[in-house]
GROMACS .gro file of C-alpha atoms in nm:
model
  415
    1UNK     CA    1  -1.660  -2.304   0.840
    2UNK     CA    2  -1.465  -2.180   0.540
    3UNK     CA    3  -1.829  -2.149   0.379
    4UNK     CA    4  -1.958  -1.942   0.637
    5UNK     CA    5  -1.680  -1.744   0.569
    6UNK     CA    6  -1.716  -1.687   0.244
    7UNK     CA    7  -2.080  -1.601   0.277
    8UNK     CA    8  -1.981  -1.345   0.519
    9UNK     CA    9  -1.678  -1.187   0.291
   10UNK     CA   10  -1.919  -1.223  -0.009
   11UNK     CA   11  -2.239  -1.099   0.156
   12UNK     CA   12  -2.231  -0.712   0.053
   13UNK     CA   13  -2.157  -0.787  -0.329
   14UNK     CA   14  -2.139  -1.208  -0.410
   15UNK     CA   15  -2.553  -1.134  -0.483
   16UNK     CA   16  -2.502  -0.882  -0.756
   17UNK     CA   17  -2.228  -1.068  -0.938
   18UNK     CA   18  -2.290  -1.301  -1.176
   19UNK     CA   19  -2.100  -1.637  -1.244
   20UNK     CA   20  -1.801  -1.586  -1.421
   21UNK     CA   21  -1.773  -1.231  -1.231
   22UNK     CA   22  -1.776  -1.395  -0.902
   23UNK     CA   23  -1.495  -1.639  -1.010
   24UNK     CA   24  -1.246  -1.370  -1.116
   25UNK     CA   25  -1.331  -1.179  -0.789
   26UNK     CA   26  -1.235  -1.500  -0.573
   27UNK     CA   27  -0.943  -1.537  -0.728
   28UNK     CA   28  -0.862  -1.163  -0.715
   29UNK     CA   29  -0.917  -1.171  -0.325
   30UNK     CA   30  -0.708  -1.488  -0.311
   31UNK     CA   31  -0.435  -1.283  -0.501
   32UNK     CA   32  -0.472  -1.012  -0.239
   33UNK     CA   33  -0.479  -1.232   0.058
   34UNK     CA   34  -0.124  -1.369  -0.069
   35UNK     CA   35   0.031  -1.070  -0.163
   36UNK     CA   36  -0.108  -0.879   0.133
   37UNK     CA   37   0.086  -1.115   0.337
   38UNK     CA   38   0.381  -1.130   0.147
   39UNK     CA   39   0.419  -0.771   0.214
   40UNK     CA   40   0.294  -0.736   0.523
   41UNK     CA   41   0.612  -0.937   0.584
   42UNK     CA   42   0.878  -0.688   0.376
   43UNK     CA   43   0.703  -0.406   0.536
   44UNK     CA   44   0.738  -0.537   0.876
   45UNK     CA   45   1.101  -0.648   0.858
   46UNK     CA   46   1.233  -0.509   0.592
   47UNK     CA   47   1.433  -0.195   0.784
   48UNK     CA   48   1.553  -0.422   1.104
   49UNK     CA   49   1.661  -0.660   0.852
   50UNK     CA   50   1.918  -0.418   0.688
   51UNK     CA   51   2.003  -0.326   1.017
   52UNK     CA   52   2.093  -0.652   1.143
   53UNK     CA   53   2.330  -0.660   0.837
   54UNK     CA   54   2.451  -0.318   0.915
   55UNK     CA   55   2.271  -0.040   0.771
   56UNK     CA   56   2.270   0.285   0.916
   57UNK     CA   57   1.948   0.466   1.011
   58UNK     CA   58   2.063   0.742   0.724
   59UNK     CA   59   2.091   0.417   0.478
   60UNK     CA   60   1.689   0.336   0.579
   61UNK     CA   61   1.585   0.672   0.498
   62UNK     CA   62   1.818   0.686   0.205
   63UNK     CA   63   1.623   0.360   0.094
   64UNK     CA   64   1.315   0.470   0.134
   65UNK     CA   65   1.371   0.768  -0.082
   66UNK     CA   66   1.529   0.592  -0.368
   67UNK     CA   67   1.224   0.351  -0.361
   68UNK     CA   68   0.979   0.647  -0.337
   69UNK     CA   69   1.165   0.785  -0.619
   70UNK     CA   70   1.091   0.517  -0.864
   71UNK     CA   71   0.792   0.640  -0.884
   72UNK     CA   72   0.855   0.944  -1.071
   73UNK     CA   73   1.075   0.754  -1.323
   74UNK     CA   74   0.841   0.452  -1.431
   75UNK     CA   75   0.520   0.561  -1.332
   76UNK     CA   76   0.462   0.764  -1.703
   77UNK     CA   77   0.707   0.459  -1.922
   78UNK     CA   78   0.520   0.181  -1.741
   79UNK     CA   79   0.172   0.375  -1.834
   80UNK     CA   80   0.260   0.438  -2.189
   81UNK     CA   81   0.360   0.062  -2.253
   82UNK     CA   82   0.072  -0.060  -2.048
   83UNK     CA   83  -0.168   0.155  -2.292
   84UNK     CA   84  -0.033  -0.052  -2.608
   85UNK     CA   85  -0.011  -0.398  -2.431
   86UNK     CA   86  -0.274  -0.656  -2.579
   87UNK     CA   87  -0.402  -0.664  -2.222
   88UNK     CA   88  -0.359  -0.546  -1.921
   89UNK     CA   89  -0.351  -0.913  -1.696
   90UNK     CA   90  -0.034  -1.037  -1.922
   91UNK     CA   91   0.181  -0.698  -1.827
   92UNK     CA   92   0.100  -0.670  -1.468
   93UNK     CA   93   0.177  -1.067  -1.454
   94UNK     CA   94   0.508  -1.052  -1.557
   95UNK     CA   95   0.583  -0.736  -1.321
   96UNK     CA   96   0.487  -0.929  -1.046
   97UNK     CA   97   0.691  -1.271  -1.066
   98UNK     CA   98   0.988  -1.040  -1.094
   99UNK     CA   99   0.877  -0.828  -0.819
  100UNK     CA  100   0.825  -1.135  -0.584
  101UNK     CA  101   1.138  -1.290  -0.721
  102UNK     CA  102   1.370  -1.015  -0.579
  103UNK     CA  103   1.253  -1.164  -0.205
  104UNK     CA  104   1.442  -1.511  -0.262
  105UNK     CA  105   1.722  -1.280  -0.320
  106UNK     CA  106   1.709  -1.082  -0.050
  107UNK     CA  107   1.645  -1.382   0.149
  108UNK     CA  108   1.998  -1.543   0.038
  109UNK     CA  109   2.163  -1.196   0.138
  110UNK     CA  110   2.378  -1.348   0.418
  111UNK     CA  111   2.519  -1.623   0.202
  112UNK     CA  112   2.705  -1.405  -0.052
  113UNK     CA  113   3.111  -1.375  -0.005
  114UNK     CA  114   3.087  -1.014  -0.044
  115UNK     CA  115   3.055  -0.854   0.348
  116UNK     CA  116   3.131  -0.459   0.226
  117UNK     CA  117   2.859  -0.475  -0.058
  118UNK     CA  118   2.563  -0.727   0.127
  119UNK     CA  119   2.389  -0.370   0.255
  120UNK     CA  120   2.406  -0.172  -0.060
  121UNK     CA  121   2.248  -0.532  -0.249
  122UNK     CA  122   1.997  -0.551  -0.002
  123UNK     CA  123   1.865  -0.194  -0.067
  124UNK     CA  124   1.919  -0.238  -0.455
  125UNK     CA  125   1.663  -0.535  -0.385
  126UNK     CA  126   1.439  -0.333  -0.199
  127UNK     CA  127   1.455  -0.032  -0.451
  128UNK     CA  128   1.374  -0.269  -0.748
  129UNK     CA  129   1.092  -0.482  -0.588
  130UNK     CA  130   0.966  -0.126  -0.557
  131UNK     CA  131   1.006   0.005  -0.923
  132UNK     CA  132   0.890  -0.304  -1.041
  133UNK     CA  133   0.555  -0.241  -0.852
  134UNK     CA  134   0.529   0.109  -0.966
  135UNK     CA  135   0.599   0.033  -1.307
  136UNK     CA  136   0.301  -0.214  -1.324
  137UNK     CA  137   0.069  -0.015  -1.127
  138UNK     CA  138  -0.096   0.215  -1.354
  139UNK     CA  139  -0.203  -0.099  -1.568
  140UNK     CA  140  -0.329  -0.253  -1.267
  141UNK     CA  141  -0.502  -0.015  -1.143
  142UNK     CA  142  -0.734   0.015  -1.495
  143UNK     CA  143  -0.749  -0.389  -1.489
  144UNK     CA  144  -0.936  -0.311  -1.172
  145UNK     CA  145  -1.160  -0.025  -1.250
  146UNK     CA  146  -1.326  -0.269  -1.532
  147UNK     CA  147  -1.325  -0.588  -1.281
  148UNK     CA  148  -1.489  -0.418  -0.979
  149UNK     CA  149  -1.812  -0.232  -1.079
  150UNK     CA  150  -1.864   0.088  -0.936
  151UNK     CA  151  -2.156   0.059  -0.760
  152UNK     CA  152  -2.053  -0.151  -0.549
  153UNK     CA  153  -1.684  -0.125  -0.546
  154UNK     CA  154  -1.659  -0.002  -0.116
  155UNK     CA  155  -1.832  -0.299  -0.016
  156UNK     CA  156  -1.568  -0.547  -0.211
  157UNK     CA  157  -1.258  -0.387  -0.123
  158UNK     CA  158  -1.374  -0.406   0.190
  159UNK     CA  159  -1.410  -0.791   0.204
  160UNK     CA  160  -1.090  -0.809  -0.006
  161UNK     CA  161  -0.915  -0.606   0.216
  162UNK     CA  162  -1.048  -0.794   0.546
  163UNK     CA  163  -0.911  -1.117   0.389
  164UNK     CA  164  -0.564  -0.957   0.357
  165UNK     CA  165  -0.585  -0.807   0.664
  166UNK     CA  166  -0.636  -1.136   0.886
  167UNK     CA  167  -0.362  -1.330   0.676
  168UNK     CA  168  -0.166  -1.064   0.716
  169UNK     CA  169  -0.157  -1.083   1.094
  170UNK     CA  170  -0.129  -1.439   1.113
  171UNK     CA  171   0.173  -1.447   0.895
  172UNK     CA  172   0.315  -1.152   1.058
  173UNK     CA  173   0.247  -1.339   1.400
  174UNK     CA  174   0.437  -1.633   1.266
  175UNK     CA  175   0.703  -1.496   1.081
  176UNK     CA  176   0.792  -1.290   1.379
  177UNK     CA  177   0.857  -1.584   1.588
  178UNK     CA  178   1.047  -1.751   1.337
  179UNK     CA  179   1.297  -1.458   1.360
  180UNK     CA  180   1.297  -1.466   1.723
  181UNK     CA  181   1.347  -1.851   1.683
  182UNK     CA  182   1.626  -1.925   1.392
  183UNK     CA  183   1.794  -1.551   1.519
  184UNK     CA  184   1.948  -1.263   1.346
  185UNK     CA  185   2.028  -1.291   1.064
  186UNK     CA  186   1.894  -1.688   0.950
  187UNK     CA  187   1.557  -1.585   1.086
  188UNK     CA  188   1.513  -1.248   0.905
  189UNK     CA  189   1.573  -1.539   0.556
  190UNK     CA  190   1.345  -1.765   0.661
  191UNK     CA  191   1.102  -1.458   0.704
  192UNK     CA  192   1.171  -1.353   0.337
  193UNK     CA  193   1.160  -1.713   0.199
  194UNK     CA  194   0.826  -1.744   0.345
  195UNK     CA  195   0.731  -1.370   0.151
  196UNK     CA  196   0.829  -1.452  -0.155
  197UNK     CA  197   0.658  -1.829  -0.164
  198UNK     CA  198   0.342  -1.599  -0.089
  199UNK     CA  199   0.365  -1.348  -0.360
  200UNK     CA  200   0.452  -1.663  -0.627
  201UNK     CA  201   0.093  -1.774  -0.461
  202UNK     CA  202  -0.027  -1.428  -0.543
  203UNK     CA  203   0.070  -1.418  -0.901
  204UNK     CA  204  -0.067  -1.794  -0.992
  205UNK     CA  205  -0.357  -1.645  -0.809
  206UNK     CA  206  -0.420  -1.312  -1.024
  207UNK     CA  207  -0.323  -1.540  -1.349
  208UNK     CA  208  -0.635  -1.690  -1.314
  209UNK     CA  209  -0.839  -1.388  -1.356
  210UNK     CA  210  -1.043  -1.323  -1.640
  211UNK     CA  211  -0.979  -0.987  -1.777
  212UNK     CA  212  -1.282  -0.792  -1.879
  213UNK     CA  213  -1.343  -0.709  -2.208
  214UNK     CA  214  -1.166  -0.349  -2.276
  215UNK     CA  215  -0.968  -0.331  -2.550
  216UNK     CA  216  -1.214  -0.145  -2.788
  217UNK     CA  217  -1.224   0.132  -2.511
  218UNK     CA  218  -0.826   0.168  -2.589
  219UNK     CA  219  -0.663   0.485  -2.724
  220UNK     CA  220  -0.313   0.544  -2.808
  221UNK     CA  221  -0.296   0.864  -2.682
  222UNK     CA  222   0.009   1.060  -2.614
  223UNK     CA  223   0.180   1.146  -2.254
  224UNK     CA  224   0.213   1.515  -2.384
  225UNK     CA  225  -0.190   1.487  -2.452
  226UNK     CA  226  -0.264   1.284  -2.158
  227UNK     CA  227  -0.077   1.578  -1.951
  228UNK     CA  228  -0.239   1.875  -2.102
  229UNK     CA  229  -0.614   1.705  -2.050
  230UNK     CA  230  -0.530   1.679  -1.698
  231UNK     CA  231  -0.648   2.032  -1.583
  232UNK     CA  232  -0.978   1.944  -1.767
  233UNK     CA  233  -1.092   1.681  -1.528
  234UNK     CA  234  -1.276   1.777  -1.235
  235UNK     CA  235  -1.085   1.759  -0.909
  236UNK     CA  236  -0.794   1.541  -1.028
  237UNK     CA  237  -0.505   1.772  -1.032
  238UNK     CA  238  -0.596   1.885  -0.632
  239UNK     CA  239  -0.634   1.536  -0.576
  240UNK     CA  240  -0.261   1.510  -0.664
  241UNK     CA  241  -0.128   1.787  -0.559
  242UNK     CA  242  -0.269   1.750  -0.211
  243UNK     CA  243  -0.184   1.370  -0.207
  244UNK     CA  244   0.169   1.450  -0.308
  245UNK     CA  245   0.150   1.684   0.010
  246UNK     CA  246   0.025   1.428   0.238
  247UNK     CA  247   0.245   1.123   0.143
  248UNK     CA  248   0.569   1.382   0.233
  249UNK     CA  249   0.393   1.456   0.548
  250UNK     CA  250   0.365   1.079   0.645
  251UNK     CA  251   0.712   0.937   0.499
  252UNK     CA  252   0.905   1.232   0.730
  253UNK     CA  253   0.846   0.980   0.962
  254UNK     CA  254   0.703   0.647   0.789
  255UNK     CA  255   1.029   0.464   0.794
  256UNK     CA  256   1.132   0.511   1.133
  257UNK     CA  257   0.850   0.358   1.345
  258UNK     CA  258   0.974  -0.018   1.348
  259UNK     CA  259   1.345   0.132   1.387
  260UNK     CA  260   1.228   0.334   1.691
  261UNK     CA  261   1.057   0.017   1.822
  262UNK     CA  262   1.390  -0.172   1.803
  263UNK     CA  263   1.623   0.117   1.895
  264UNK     CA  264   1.427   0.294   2.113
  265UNK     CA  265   1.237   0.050   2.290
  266UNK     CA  266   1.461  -0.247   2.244
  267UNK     CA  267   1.158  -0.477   2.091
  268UNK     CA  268   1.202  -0.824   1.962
  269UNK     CA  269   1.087  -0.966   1.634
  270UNK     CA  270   0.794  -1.135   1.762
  271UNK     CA  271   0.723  -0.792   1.987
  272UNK     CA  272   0.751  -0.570   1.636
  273UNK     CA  273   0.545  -0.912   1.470
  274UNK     CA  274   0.250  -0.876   1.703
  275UNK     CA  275   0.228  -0.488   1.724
  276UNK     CA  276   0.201  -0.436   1.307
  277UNK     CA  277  -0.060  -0.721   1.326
  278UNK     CA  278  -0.239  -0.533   1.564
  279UNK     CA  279  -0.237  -0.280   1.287
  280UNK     CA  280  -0.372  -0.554   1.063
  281UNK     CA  281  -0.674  -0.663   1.331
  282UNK     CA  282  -0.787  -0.286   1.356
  283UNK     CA  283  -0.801  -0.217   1.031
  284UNK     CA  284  -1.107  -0.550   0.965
  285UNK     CA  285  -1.372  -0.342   1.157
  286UNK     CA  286  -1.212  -0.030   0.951
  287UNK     CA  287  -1.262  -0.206   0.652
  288UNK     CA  288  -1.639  -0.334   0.685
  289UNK     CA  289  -1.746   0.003   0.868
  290UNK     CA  290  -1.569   0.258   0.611
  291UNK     CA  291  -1.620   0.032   0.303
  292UNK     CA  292  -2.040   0.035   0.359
  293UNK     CA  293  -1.970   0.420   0.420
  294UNK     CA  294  -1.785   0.457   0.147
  295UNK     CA  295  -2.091   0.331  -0.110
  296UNK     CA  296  -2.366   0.565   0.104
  297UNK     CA  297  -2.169   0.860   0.137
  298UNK     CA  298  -1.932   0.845  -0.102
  299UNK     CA  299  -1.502   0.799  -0.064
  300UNK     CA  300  -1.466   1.192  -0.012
  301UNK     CA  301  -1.708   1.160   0.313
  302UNK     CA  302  -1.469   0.870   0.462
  303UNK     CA  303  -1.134   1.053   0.298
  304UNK     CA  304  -1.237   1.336   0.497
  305UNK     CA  305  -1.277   1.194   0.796
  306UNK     CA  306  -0.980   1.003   0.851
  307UNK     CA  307  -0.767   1.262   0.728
  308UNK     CA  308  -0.855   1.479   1.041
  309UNK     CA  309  -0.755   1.162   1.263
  310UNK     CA  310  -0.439   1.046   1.108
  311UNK     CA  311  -0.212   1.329   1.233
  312UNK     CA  312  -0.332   1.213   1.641
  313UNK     CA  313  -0.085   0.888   1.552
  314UNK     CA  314   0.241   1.018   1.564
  315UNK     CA  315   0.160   1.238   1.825
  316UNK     CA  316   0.092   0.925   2.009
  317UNK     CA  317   0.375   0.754   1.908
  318UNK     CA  318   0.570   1.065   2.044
  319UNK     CA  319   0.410   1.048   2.391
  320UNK     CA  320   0.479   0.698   2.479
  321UNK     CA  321   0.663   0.618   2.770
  322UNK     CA  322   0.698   0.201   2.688
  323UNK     CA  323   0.684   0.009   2.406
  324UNK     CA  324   0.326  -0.162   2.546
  325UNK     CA  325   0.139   0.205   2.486
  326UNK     CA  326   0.222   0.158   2.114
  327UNK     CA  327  -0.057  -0.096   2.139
  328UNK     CA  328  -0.348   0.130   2.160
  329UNK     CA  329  -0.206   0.338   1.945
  330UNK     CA  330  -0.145   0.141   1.654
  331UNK     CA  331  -0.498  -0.058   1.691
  332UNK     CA  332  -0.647   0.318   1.649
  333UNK     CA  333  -0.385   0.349   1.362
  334UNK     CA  334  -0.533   0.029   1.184
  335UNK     CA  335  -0.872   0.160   1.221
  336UNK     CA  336  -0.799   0.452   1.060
  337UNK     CA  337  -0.575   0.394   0.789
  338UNK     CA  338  -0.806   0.096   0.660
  339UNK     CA  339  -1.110   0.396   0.543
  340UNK     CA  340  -0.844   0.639   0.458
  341UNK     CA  341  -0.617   0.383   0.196
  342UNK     CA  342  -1.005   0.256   0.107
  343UNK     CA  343  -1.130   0.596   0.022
  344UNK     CA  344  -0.840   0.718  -0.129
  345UNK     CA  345  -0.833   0.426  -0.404
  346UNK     CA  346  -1.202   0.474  -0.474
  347UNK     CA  347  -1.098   0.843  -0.488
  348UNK     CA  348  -0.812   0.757  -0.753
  349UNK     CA  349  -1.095   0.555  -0.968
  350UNK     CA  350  -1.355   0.848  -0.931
  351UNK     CA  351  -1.138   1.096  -1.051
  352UNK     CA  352  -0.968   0.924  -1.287
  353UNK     CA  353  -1.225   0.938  -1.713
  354UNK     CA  354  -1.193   0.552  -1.797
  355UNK     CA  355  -1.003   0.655  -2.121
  356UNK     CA  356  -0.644   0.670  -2.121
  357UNK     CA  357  -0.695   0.626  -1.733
  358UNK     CA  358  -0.307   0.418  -1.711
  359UNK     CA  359  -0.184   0.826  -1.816
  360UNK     CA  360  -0.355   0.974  -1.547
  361UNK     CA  361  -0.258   0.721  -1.286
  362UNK     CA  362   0.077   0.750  -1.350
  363UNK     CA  363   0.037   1.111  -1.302
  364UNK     CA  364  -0.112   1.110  -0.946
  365UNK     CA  365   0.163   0.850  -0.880
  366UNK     CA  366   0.435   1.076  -1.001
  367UNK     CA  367   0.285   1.391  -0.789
  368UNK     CA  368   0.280   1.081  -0.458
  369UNK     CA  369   0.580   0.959  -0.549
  370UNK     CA  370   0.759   1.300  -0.510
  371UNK     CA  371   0.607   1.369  -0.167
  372UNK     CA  372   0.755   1.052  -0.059
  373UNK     CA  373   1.084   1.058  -0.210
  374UNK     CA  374   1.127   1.402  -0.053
  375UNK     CA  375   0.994   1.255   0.283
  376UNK     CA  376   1.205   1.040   0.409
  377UNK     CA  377   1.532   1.229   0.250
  378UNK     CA  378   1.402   1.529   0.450
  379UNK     CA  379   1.336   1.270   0.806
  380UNK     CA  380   1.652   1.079   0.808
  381UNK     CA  381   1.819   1.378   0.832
  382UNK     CA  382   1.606   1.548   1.068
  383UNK     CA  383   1.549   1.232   1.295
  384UNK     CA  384   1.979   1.314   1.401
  385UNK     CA  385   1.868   1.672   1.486
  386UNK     CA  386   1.521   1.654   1.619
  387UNK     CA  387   1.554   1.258   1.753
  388UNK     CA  388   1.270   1.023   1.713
  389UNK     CA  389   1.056   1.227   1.893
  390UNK     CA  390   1.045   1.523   1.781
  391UNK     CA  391   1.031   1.387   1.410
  392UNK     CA  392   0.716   1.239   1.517
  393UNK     CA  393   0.551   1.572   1.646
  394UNK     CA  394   0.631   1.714   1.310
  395UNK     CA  395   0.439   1.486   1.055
  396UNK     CA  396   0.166   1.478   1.266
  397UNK     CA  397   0.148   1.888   1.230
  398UNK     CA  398   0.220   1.833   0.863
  399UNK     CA  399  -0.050   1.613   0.816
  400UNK     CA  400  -0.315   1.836   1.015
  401UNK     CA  401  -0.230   2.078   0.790
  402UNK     CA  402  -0.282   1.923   0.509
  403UNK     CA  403  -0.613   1.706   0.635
  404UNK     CA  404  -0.736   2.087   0.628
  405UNK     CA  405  -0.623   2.149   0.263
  406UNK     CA  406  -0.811   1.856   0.199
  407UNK     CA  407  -1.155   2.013   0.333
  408UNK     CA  408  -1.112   2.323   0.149
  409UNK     CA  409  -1.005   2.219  -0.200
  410UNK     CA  410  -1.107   1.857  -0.279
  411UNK     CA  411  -1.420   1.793  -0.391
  412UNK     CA  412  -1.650   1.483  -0.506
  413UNK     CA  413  -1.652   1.405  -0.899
  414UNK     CA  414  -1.940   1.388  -1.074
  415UNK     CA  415  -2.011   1.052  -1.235
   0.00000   0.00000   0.00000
């Protein structure tokens, strides 16, 4: 069985690999199948967590904001020191072990003597598993535009994100009834124990790949120059711009869907568990129908597309009358989201020149990061004026307007 499934995962690009290749590409989907589910577990619990301990609703958004913040801060530092590392693998490493140690941490939360401050250390936590993550990302994200070839790069992240997506949901299934089992708040530590034993799994994982040859395509170029070539590539700086736009048009009201499930709609943990691995079972047919697209009609086609269906899931979300029409709603959600996050990173590796590409990574970071520090500032104060609701209606208008920015200004690179 596990053979047949890797002939199925591998069936779109296992033939064009060669030996070696296909090695560091299993152990690059294992890596993603154990960090997926790592933080498919954070992102699930994560906000009813630091309620449980007492955190306000402003304290989520305030979170979230500080997190999205990090972005602008380590995004361009984390690029310039990943650009004179010996290699990319060893930096990204040692971001990640820290990143997945903060989880133990938060996980022990409960058990400090220190009542008043347990809150404000759970969202310092949060806030540096984030920075930590955005500081190695622009290194990353060059270690895999020389791993994955272009050609067929759709059809892999495809499989890859499959994988992640149905250990995601089993985890999240699981974990969910653990919280629901041990109770508030010993199972909300047991579900953080378990994420951060997963993302140690992830890092052994991505130690094992082989990096691809690139450091004679190196150059020590400067931020300054980095930043003053950027108007010279095609399409990149609307690419930011516009996904700087859409990122504060989704974090409005990111935060405050799993909060409205528990406040709103009184859910349970193994209630909010099964509904965000729905998410996670829509998005496999997403993945395998948008990542084929992707390679035929290129990322833009499939960006396009899902852009003009995103902003119909908070208007969903607004209209429900139980918790049990979420459902529907969030299975279209997966299905969605999967092409859009697909195209978007194909997008990032299209428009970003292969030299110096760390700089520019950084920089469409920055330009996301500021939409979604902005974001959730902007929701957590609006969700006390315009209630759940209402905050709902408006990202969903924000992001139809911007799905149409898209159309008009972004356009496909030419390779």
């Amino acid at each position: 069985m596990f053979r047949r499934l890797i002939a199925f995962i591998e069936d779109d690009w296992g033939p064009h690999a060669g030996t070696l290749l296909r090695r560091s590409l299993r152990w690059f989907l294992a890596d993603g199948v154990f960090g997926g589910s790592s933080d498919a577990v954070v992102n699930a619990f994560l906000s009813i967590y630091l309620l449980a301990l007492g955190a306000t609703r402003t304290q989520i958004g305030f979170m979230a904001s500080l997190s999205n913040l990090t972005m602008l801060l380590v995004m361009m530092p984390g690029a310039a020191l990943a650009e004179r590392a010996r290699e990319y693998k060893g930096f990204v490493l040692k971001a990640l072990i820290l990143n997945k140690s903060t989880l133990f941490l938060l996980a022990l939360l409960p058990l400090l003597p220190l009542d008043r401050y347990v809150v404000s250390i759970g969202i310092g936590l949060a806030i540096l598993r984030t920075l930590l993550g955005h500081f190695a990302n622009p290194a990353w994200t060059a270690f895999v535009g020389k791993l994955v070839p272009l050609q067929w790069r759709g059809r892999y992240f495809a499989s890859r994100n499959i994988l992640i997506a149905l250990a995601s949901m089993m985890v999240t299934l699981v974990t969910g009834s653990l919280v629901d089992l041990f109770g508030k708040p010993y199972g909300y530590q047991v579900a953080f124990g378990l994420a951060g034993v997963l993302g140690m799994l992830s890092a052994y994982s991505f130690s094992r790949i082989e990096e691809p040859s690139i450091a004679h395509e190196r150059t020590h170029s400067s931020a300054v120059k980095a930043l003053k070539d950027i108007g010279k590539v095609e399409g990149f700086l609307p690419f930011c711009i516009l996904s700087g736009l859409w990122n504060f048009s989704v974090q409005v009201a990111g935060p405050f869907f799993p909060v409205y499930m528990v406040e709103g709609f009184r859910a349970g943990g193994a209630l909010v568990g099964l509904i965000s691995s729905l998410v996670t079972l829509a998005s496999i047919p997403g993945q395998r129908i948008f990542g084929r697209q992707s390679d035929e009609r290129g990322a833009l086609w499939v960006h396009r597309l899902n852009a003009f269906l995103i902003p119909f899931v908070p208007w969903l979300w607004a209209l429900a009358p139980t918790v049990w029409f979420v459902i529907p709603v969030e299975l279209f959600s997966g299905f969605v989201w999967a092409g859009f996050n697909l195209a978007t990173f194909n997008l990032l590796l299209e428009f970003t020149p292969q030299e110096n590409r760390p700089m520019y990574v950084a920089f469409y970071h920055a330009a996301v990061g500021l939409g979604m520090t902005v974001g959730p500032m902007l929701g957590g104060i609006l969700v006390d004026n315009l209630g759940y609701r209402g905050l709902f209606w408006l990202s969903g208008a924000l992001r139809a307007i911007t799905a149409i920015l898209f159309a008009l200004f972004l356009r496909r690179a030419k390779n």
